[in-house]
XYZ file of C-alpha atoms in Angstrom:
599
model
C 33.577 -23.940 51.371
C 35.732 -24.575 48.300
C 34.202 -23.674 44.954
C 35.322 -22.390 41.578
C 35.071 -18.686 42.431
C 38.776 -18.525 41.706
C 41.123 -16.226 39.863
C 44.057 -17.418 37.795
C 47.456 -15.786 37.538
C 50.380 -16.997 35.441
C 53.098 -16.178 32.958
C 53.004 -19.011 30.370
C 55.413 -21.030 32.497
C 53.607 -21.434 35.808
C 50.075 -20.659 36.953
C 48.202 -20.454 40.239
C 44.608 -20.226 41.459
C 43.597 -17.828 44.236
C 40.257 -17.745 46.025
C 38.233 -14.776 47.233
C 39.942 -14.967 50.639
C 43.384 -14.433 49.049
C 44.405 -18.051 49.572
C 46.536 -19.607 46.871
C 44.870 -23.011 46.618
C 46.545 -24.434 43.509
C 49.970 -23.993 41.958
C 52.580 -26.236 40.361
C 56.343 -25.688 40.218
C 58.608 -25.305 38.350
C 56.072 -25.297 35.476
C 52.323 -25.599 34.976
C 52.302 -29.402 34.741
C 54.813 -29.859 37.559
C 54.701 -30.758 41.231
C 51.483 -29.461 42.807
C 53.193 -27.964 45.842
C 50.011 -25.958 46.440
C 47.131 -28.409 46.251
C 44.648 -27.235 48.887
C 41.907 -27.191 46.245
C 42.157 -30.979 46.050
C 42.450 -31.699 49.772
C 39.119 -30.751 51.332
C 36.302 -32.715 52.928
C 32.790 -33.137 51.546
C 31.878 -29.684 52.875
C 34.857 -28.080 51.156
C 36.769 -27.571 54.414
C 40.576 -27.867 54.413
C 42.502 -29.978 56.945
C 43.436 -28.234 60.223
C 47.057 -27.668 59.174
C 45.953 -26.153 55.823
C 48.907 -27.881 54.187
C 49.426 -27.109 50.516
C 48.199 -23.504 50.755
C 49.629 -20.003 50.749
C 47.162 -17.812 52.605
C 47.025 -14.186 53.681
C 44.336 -14.044 56.328
C 42.775 -10.893 57.739
C 41.984 -11.332 61.419
C 38.248 -10.897 62.067
C 37.614 -10.856 58.357
C 34.168 -9.809 57.215
C 34.337 -10.501 53.480
C 36.539 -10.272 50.401
C 36.288 -8.979 46.856
C 38.329 -9.792 43.752
C 38.987 -8.075 40.443
C 41.675 -8.109 37.790
C 43.738 -5.054 37.080
C 42.060 -4.148 33.764
C 43.542 -5.832 30.683
C 46.129 -7.814 32.659
C 46.637 -11.169 34.370
C 47.228 -9.333 37.671
C 44.673 -10.158 40.360
C 43.639 -7.888 43.244
C 41.869 -9.204 46.341
C 40.467 -6.725 48.856
C 39.733 -8.004 52.365
C 37.517 -6.203 54.908
C 37.431 -6.834 58.673
C 34.741 -6.203 61.272
C 36.557 -3.105 62.589
C 36.668 -1.137 59.344
C 40.131 -2.350 58.381
C 40.871 -2.941 54.699
C 43.796 -4.773 53.080
C 44.571 -5.104 49.381
C 46.578 -8.060 48.003
C 47.988 -7.890 44.475
C 49.040 -11.220 42.948
C 50.867 -11.912 39.700
C 53.528 -13.987 37.999
C 56.187 -11.783 36.349
C 56.108 -11.691 32.559
C 57.687 -9.111 30.235
C 60.289 -8.589 27.549
C 63.881 -8.585 28.796
C 67.068 -8.884 26.734
C 65.082 -9.633 23.551
C 63.205 -12.524 25.124
C 60.213 -13.019 27.400
C 61.156 -13.171 31.075
C 58.778 -15.665 32.756
C 60.433 -17.093 35.863
C 58.740 -19.709 38.076
C 57.814 -16.979 40.552
C 54.714 -15.615 42.256
C 54.693 -12.100 43.685
C 52.208 -11.133 46.410
C 52.058 -7.434 47.390
C 50.090 -6.554 50.543
C 48.913 -2.977 51.079
C 47.077 -1.573 54.141
C 44.220 0.596 52.890
C 42.286 1.584 56.003
C 42.437 1.150 59.774
C 44.900 -1.055 61.641
C 44.286 -4.444 60.091
C 45.938 -7.542 61.502
C 47.055 -10.212 59.072
C 48.369 -13.749 59.334
C 50.522 -15.251 56.578
C 50.599 -19.048 56.251
C 52.940 -20.663 53.739
C 52.889 -24.456 53.746
C 54.078 -25.987 50.454
C 54.236 -29.765 50.250
C 56.301 -31.517 47.609
C 55.642 -34.661 45.562
C 52.039 -33.526 45.073
C 51.499 -33.156 48.788
C 53.210 -36.320 50.009
C 56.473 -34.767 51.233
C 56.934 -32.195 54.006
C 59.895 -29.988 53.042
C 62.965 -29.222 55.071
C 62.814 -25.581 56.136
C 65.734 -23.212 56.601
C 65.645 -19.471 57.154
C 67.690 -16.351 56.615
C 67.247 -12.747 57.646
C 64.768 -12.044 54.825
C 64.040 -15.425 53.327
C 62.732 -18.918 54.000
C 63.805 -21.942 51.974
C 61.544 -24.975 51.490
C 63.772 -27.844 50.389
C 63.050 -31.204 48.776
C 65.362 -33.588 46.890
C 63.854 -32.446 43.576
C 63.528 -28.684 43.993
C 63.733 -25.787 46.411
C 61.315 -22.907 46.812
C 62.505 -19.662 48.338
C 60.314 -16.977 49.871
C 61.996 -13.591 49.992
C 60.071 -11.000 51.980
C 60.183 -7.818 54.013
C 57.495 -9.250 56.308
C 58.657 -10.546 59.701
C 60.106 -13.934 58.803
C 59.514 -15.376 62.276
C 55.829 -14.488 62.126
C 55.508 -16.253 58.795
C 57.273 -19.351 60.102
C 55.257 -19.459 63.325
C 51.931 -18.467 61.778
C 51.452 -15.434 64.043
C 49.290 -12.451 63.240
C 50.654 -8.904 63.230
C 49.460 -5.387 62.534
C 49.997 -4.378 58.923
C 51.406 -0.876 59.296
C 53.183 -0.630 55.947
C 53.151 -2.388 52.571
C 54.968 -5.708 52.444
C 56.001 -7.970 49.581
C 56.317 -11.731 49.237
C 58.308 -13.190 46.329
C 58.118 -16.975 46.032
C 60.180 -18.771 43.419
C 63.426 -20.602 42.776
C 66.338 -20.633 45.175
C 67.924 -17.415 43.944
C 68.853 -14.193 45.740
C 67.391 -10.906 44.560
C 69.707 -8.485 42.806
C 67.999 -5.428 44.327
C 65.857 -4.483 47.320
C 62.672 -6.457 48.005
C 60.223 -3.575 47.620
C 62.004 -2.141 44.574
C 62.113 -5.560 42.902
C 58.430 -6.246 43.543
C 57.452 -2.809 42.272
C 59.535 -3.116 39.102
C 58.191 -6.592 38.383
C 54.648 -5.324 38.829
C 55.083 -2.324 36.552
C 56.787 -4.292 33.791
C 54.206 -7.094 33.981
C 51.309 -4.650 33.890
C 52.794 -2.870 30.865
C 53.373 -6.189 29.093
C 49.788 -7.426 29.427
C 48.283 -4.097 28.466
C 50.435 -3.999 25.334
C 49.423 -7.567 24.512
C 45.737 -6.698 24.862
C 46.100 -3.581 22.714
C 47.180 -5.802 19.822
C 44.009 -7.930 19.976
C 41.387 -7.659 17.233
C 38.331 -7.736 19.469
C 34.617 -7.474 18.597
C 32.643 -4.314 19.325
C 30.349 -6.026 21.830
C 31.338 -8.043 24.930
C 34.873 -6.653 24.865
C 35.666 -7.253 28.540
C 34.491 -10.867 28.338
C 36.572 -11.535 25.220
C 39.692 -9.857 26.641
C 39.490 -11.902 29.833
C 38.973 -15.095 27.834
C 41.934 -14.282 25.569
C 44.276 -13.612 28.493
C 43.126 -16.846 30.128
C 43.818 -18.849 26.971
C 47.280 -17.336 26.789
C 47.959 -18.396 30.379
C 47.291 -22.003 29.285
C 50.081 -21.767 26.699
C 53.405 -23.293 27.812
C 55.386 -20.849 25.772
C 58.746 -22.599 25.977
C 57.572 -25.382 23.655
C 54.351 -23.911 22.236
C 52.087 -26.531 23.856
C 48.621 -25.543 25.064
C 47.111 -27.344 28.045
C 43.404 -28.141 28.211
C 43.196 -26.679 31.727
C 45.520 -25.770 34.573
C 44.222 -28.324 37.099
C 43.664 -32.001 37.657
C 40.816 -33.963 39.211
C 38.166 -31.318 39.728
C 35.207 -33.619 39.036
C 32.785 -33.103 36.180
C 29.893 -33.516 38.601
C 29.124 -34.342 42.202
C 29.534 -37.974 43.250
C 31.333 -39.124 40.139
C 34.726 -40.565 39.307
C 35.041 -38.369 36.213
C 38.163 -36.771 37.680
C 40.867 -36.233 35.061
C 44.227 -34.524 34.746
C 43.988 -31.823 32.069
C 47.493 -30.351 32.316
C 48.442 -31.793 28.932
C 48.142 -30.815 25.284
C 45.238 -32.412 23.426
C 45.760 -31.892 19.705
C 42.010 -31.429 19.247
C 41.626 -28.812 21.996
C 44.744 -26.962 20.907
C 43.376 -26.586 17.374
C 40.275 -24.852 18.717
C 42.424 -22.559 20.878
C 44.645 -21.624 17.931
C 41.602 -20.992 15.768
C 40.120 -18.626 18.373
C 43.379 -16.766 18.985
C 43.881 -16.354 15.244
C 40.520 -14.610 15.064
C 41.884 -12.189 17.661
C 45.135 -11.651 15.764
C 47.425 -13.566 18.143
C 49.714 -15.055 15.495
C 52.781 -15.653 17.672
C 51.004 -18.332 19.700
C 50.045 -20.105 16.475
C 53.638 -20.056 15.265
C 54.853 -21.467 18.586
C 52.217 -24.209 18.504
C 53.170 -25.109 14.944
C 56.715 -25.706 16.163
C 55.298 -28.047 18.781
C 53.174 -30.114 16.398
C 55.810 -30.111 13.658
C 58.122 -31.919 16.075
C 55.306 -34.313 16.974
C 54.669 -35.098 13.312
C 58.386 -35.584 12.746
C 58.479 -38.082 15.624
C 55.329 -39.930 14.537
C 55.799 -43.481 13.288
C 54.144 -43.803 9.879
C 52.122 -40.684 10.641
C 50.338 -42.232 13.643
C 49.496 -39.662 16.322
C 48.420 -39.872 19.939
C 45.481 -37.686 20.984
C 47.355 -36.064 23.864
C 50.972 -35.267 24.723
C 52.861 -33.804 27.629
C 53.837 -30.168 27.236
C 57.335 -31.211 26.200
C 55.927 -33.938 23.869
C 56.358 -36.453 26.671
C 54.371 -39.655 26.103
C 55.067 -41.142 29.551
C 51.955 -39.657 31.141
C 50.372 -42.792 32.553
C 47.549 -42.216 34.999
C 48.022 -42.829 38.723
C 45.880 -42.002 41.763
C 47.179 -40.005 44.736
C 45.624 -41.647 47.787
C 46.998 -39.096 50.266
C 44.790 -36.289 48.914
C 41.086 -36.259 49.771
C 40.050 -34.523 46.537
C 37.881 -31.554 45.632
C 35.166 -31.555 48.308
C 36.196 -35.090 49.150
C 35.741 -36.365 45.589
C 38.380 -39.003 44.992
C 40.365 -40.106 43.112
C 42.956 -37.391 42.580
C 44.695 -38.382 39.366
C 48.068 -37.438 37.900
C 48.564 -38.373 34.258
C 45.893 -39.237 31.719
C 45.326 -42.617 30.157
C 43.740 -41.022 27.089
C 47.245 -40.855 25.637
C 47.008 -44.539 24.663
C 43.546 -44.247 23.093
C 42.784 -44.276 19.392
C 41.120 -40.969 18.497
C 41.079 -40.609 14.738
C 40.058 -36.952 14.671
C 43.616 -35.942 15.631
C 44.802 -36.036 12.005
C 42.282 -33.423 10.975
C 43.046 -31.373 14.089
C 46.723 -31.069 13.199
C 46.114 -30.317 9.515
C 43.474 -27.715 10.364
C 45.776 -26.028 12.883
C 48.568 -25.977 10.311
C 46.523 -24.616 7.420
C 46.804 -20.996 8.561
C 50.568 -21.161 8.208
C 50.251 -21.528 4.433
C 47.843 -18.637 3.908
C 48.566 -16.050 6.631
C 50.746 -13.300 5.171
C 51.502 -11.870 8.618
C 53.787 -14.761 9.511
C 57.528 -14.243 9.450
C 58.124 -17.753 8.121
C 55.089 -18.969 6.145
C 54.861 -22.703 5.565
C 55.884 -24.374 2.315
C 56.425 -27.757 0.708
C 58.439 -29.205 3.597
C 55.541 -28.900 6.051
C 53.068 -29.959 3.359
C 54.967 -33.218 2.859
C 54.805 -33.873 6.592
C 51.081 -33.180 6.634
C 50.505 -35.556 3.723
C 51.657 -38.375 5.992
C 48.804 -37.440 8.316
C 46.414 -37.236 5.377
C 47.323 -40.765 4.315
C 46.663 -41.902 7.856
C 43.306 -40.092 7.856
C 42.269 -41.948 4.681
C 43.204 -45.255 6.289
C 41.277 -44.754 9.545
C 38.310 -42.488 8.774
C 35.857 -45.419 8.872
C 37.531 -47.325 11.705
C 36.206 -47.508 15.298
C 37.823 -45.250 17.894
C 37.225 -43.778 21.356
C 35.804 -40.633 19.779
C 36.096 -37.002 20.818
C 34.610 -37.712 24.248
C 37.287 -40.326 25.015
C 35.048 -43.243 25.921
C 37.171 -45.762 27.775
C 35.503 -49.053 26.925
C 33.176 -48.247 24.022
C 34.360 -47.886 20.431
C 32.377 -46.829 17.365
C 32.994 -45.235 13.999
C 32.358 -41.728 15.275
C 30.987 -39.192 12.821
C 33.134 -36.392 14.223
C 36.313 -38.440 13.792
C 35.365 -39.300 10.215
C 34.515 -35.662 9.416
C 37.841 -34.474 10.801
C 39.614 -37.036 8.597
C 37.673 -35.574 5.663
C 38.794 -32.096 6.790
C 42.420 -33.228 6.619
C 41.962 -34.227 2.979
C 39.960 -31.100 2.135
C 42.576 -28.728 3.577
C 45.451 -30.614 1.974
C 43.746 -30.121 -1.400
C 43.459 -26.395 -0.757
C 47.036 -26.096 0.507
C 48.428 -27.996 -2.477
C 46.560 -25.756 -4.903
C 47.812 -22.657 -3.057
C 51.480 -23.695 -3.238
C 51.232 -24.777 -6.878
C 51.064 -28.576 -6.584
C 48.198 -29.267 -8.981
C 48.586 -33.056 -9.067
C 48.562 -33.349 -5.291
C 45.611 -30.980 -5.051
C 43.629 -33.155 -7.464
C 44.476 -36.293 -5.485
C 43.393 -34.839 -2.140
C 40.227 -33.379 -3.643
C 39.230 -36.801 -5.007
C 39.835 -38.366 -1.605
C 37.931 -35.607 0.201
C 34.958 -36.076 -2.124
C 35.041 -39.847 -1.648
C 35.103 -39.564 2.164
C 32.372 -36.933 2.107
C 30.024 -39.198 0.160
C 30.614 -42.166 2.468
C 30.096 -40.097 5.618
C 26.880 -38.600 4.278
C 25.568 -42.084 3.548
C 26.640 -43.785 6.788
C 26.132 -40.970 9.332
C 22.738 -39.770 8.101
C 19.761 -41.383 9.860
C 16.772 -41.162 7.533
C 14.245 -42.089 10.198
C 15.474 -39.331 12.539
C 16.022 -36.873 9.713
C 19.470 -35.789 10.889
C 23.106 -36.771 11.172
C 23.939 -38.998 14.134
C 27.007 -39.569 16.304
C 28.250 -42.763 14.698
C 27.962 -44.632 11.422
C 24.618 -46.440 11.189
C 23.762 -45.222 14.693
C 20.849 -43.449 16.319
C 22.382 -41.397 19.140
C 23.244 -37.695 18.999
C 26.178 -35.744 20.375
C 27.139 -32.082 20.377
C 30.004 -32.383 17.877
C 27.375 -32.635 15.134
C 26.938 -28.894 15.619
C 30.409 -28.447 14.084
C 29.533 -29.842 10.658
C 29.289 -26.313 9.315
C 32.173 -24.918 11.393
C 34.648 -27.269 9.684
C 32.991 -26.665 6.270
C 31.621 -30.185 5.896
C 28.135 -28.774 5.292
C 27.027 -25.362 4.130
C 24.921 -23.418 6.612
C 22.104 -23.343 4.046
C 22.082 -27.141 3.734
C 18.711 -28.311 5.133
C 20.452 -31.357 6.609
C 22.483 -29.069 8.857
C 19.447 -27.111 10.071
C 17.624 -30.381 10.753
C 20.580 -31.705 12.725
C 20.830 -28.522 14.808
C 17.127 -28.752 15.622
C 17.380 -32.398 16.678
C 20.493 -31.803 18.789
C 18.725 -28.967 20.611
C 15.645 -31.117 21.139
C 17.515 -34.106 22.547
C 20.536 -32.634 24.354
C 19.426 -29.240 25.665
C 18.420 -28.863 29.301
C 17.516 -25.343 30.347
C 20.130 -22.922 29.056
C 22.824 -25.548 28.500
C 23.589 -28.552 26.358
C 24.821 -32.012 27.265
C 27.585 -33.399 25.066
C 25.509 -36.606 24.856
C 22.882 -38.294 26.996
C 23.636 -41.932 26.228
C 25.061 -44.019 29.046
C 28.854 -44.351 28.991
C 31.577 -46.042 31.063
C 30.626 -44.046 34.172
C 26.862 -43.931 33.767
C 24.678 -41.124 32.472
C 26.259 -37.640 32.357
C 24.962 -35.311 35.087
C 26.337 -31.954 33.998
C 26.440 -30.011 30.761
C 29.716 -29.505 28.893
C 30.003 -25.724 28.588
C 31.641 -25.604 25.141
C 28.583 -27.378 23.712
C 26.231 -24.473 24.374
C 28.608 -22.148 22.525
C 28.654 -24.578 19.586
C 24.858 -24.520 19.669
C 24.794 -20.716 19.752
C 27.119 -20.570 16.744
C 24.990 -23.102 14.877
C 21.806 -21.145 15.612
C 23.419 -17.999 14.233
C 24.624 -19.850 11.136
C 21.131 -21.065 10.244
C 19.584 -17.633 10.711
C 18.269 -17.832 14.286
C 20.393 -14.813 15.256
C 18.127 -13.257 17.895
C 17.743 -16.575 19.695
C 21.515 -17.052 19.620
C 22.196 -13.580 21.076
C 19.706 -14.045 23.899
C 21.162 -17.416 24.819
C 24.728 -16.060 24.656
C 23.888 -13.250 27.088
C 22.353 -15.785 29.441
C 25.402 -18.038 29.334
C 27.749 -15.098 30.037
C 25.927 -14.541 33.315
C 26.959 -18.032 34.460
C 30.680 -17.238 34.471
C 32.332 -16.920 37.853
C 32.797 -13.492 39.427
C 36.015 -12.931 37.480
C 34.614 -13.924 34.096
C 36.149 -17.414 33.989
C 34.646 -20.795 33.142
C 35.508 -24.408 33.949
C 34.534 -27.421 31.872
C 31.047 -28.213 33.166
C 27.934 -26.705 34.720
C 24.885 -28.117 36.475
C 22.017 -26.798 34.316
C 19.589 -26.933 37.241
C 21.626 -25.093 39.884
C 24.190 -23.200 37.807
C 27.008 -24.643 39.910
C 30.336 -24.834 38.100
C 32.251 -28.119 37.929
C 35.265 -29.557 36.145
C 38.868 -28.587 35.559
C 39.607 -24.892 35.608
C 39.956 -22.664 33.719
C 38.936 -24.734 30.711
C 40.370 -23.623 27.372
C 37.444 -25.154 25.465
C 34.955 -23.001 27.373
C 36.910 -19.776 26.915
C 37.347 -20.577 23.197
C 33.604 -21.008 22.850
C 32.983 -17.619 24.448
C 35.394 -15.891 22.063
C 34.033 -17.572 18.943
C 30.416 -16.817 19.782
C 31.176 -13.191 20.641
C 33.063 -12.719 17.371
C 30.211 -14.274 15.403
C 27.350 -12.417 17.104
C 28.794 -8.965 17.734
C 27.754 -5.985 15.686
C 30.521 -4.675 13.467
C 32.410 -1.600 14.598
C 31.284 0.426 11.597
C 27.623 -0.408 12.314
C 27.779 0.407 16.009
C 27.512 4.182 15.939
């Protein structure tokens, strides 16, 4: 049965998901938002069973398999799956996407390497490779050579180069694994060296690269393994060529059972990307921030009168209209399978604060090779002017409601944050007049928000101006410096949010009915926001206990999707979700004992 006990491999160009049976069930080529040539995850029946032909998968099956185990090579994005058969046979599969420094640049080809090693006995394996192009609609033309198979479509060609018996792969026949074999799947290019030597060199260089990357992280004393895995996973969601950061690597894994909340998350939400950058900065990953700043600087440059969309393609593409793929049955039969996301045409006024907040580090961080100056500040002022104009205007809000608009408190607060940070930036770079202007505007917005978003009868801030509903973004009022942690209004709001939105160990983003009914699952990032808020108001022990509990709900490899059923613990939603991994990192950094106090 399909579930989210999956591992992710990637190289900041492509990514793939592999289940505990060593089946590659999701992968797009030639980049992470591209053609889902491996889409088995989204083509199963209601019981999670694939179609008989297992199209859209790349599997390595052990005949008479008993069970499988998975683990990452420590401190890398290299995944190992160990399969056991009923006769004592053991096979180990090592999966990765090559990534390392080469010729003063990062080598990250659209390639997946699968290394198969016999460990014990005389195991028999069966290799099935069945890519389908145009997101599963097109069966490729297949040609073969002595050591390769080409899968051809009008748009692209995939080439498998292998020292396994090519005929057995083509015919789907099992064979005894007597020696190690390698499978290299990528573009239509010949190898420049032997198959085994190439696979070994790619493995060693990729392993060294990730371990060096991890060594540079500034991690907390406690929960180190969890934070390292979350950091690597966030990095895999970074399309390094442009600097964009996708919200997740999949599309259409539903937020809950029997719902149409199936969305494509392979795009860059300016809001989500800010939170990712903020978390990575805490870990010392400055290069990703610099790359993302390049991405949003180009977006700001393109923006008409400073008006931003909430979401962009990973090359700043705005033609990402949503369509349904009727030929795929969905995750456990949950249709529709969507490509594209209609949120790109929504009005979400928090985006102006998201971009300014993400950019603020560039003015203050002395580690950067090219710190920001007046040129970027002038661009950001355009966004600030837009924030002033729209802070009290209705929008779709952070939860992207499709037919309901309100003046959302979070959107208004993020507009205030744009003004607040512009005042601080201007003062830092010596522009006293501009600093005074933005401080006056920030103070004006702050006063209006406090008046309109505070509900006296409920004794807390609420989700919208003059409203009475609550949502989890209210937990961020201290995180973005709108309220001090000692402000009794913040503590009261945290208490009310916990009372109304918490179910068991998790927190709903809201409980009010929306376009698709009442939410059925909890949004995982929200419980991390709650943990952080508890710690901020002095409920540290409660926060630590809850954090430990939430960590136990990760999948077997330490990864999280978007949603969880609080009653059953079942994981739902697109995977892996950057929001969720960000929340883990932030809470660990906040709650961990300091290194100097640990001994």
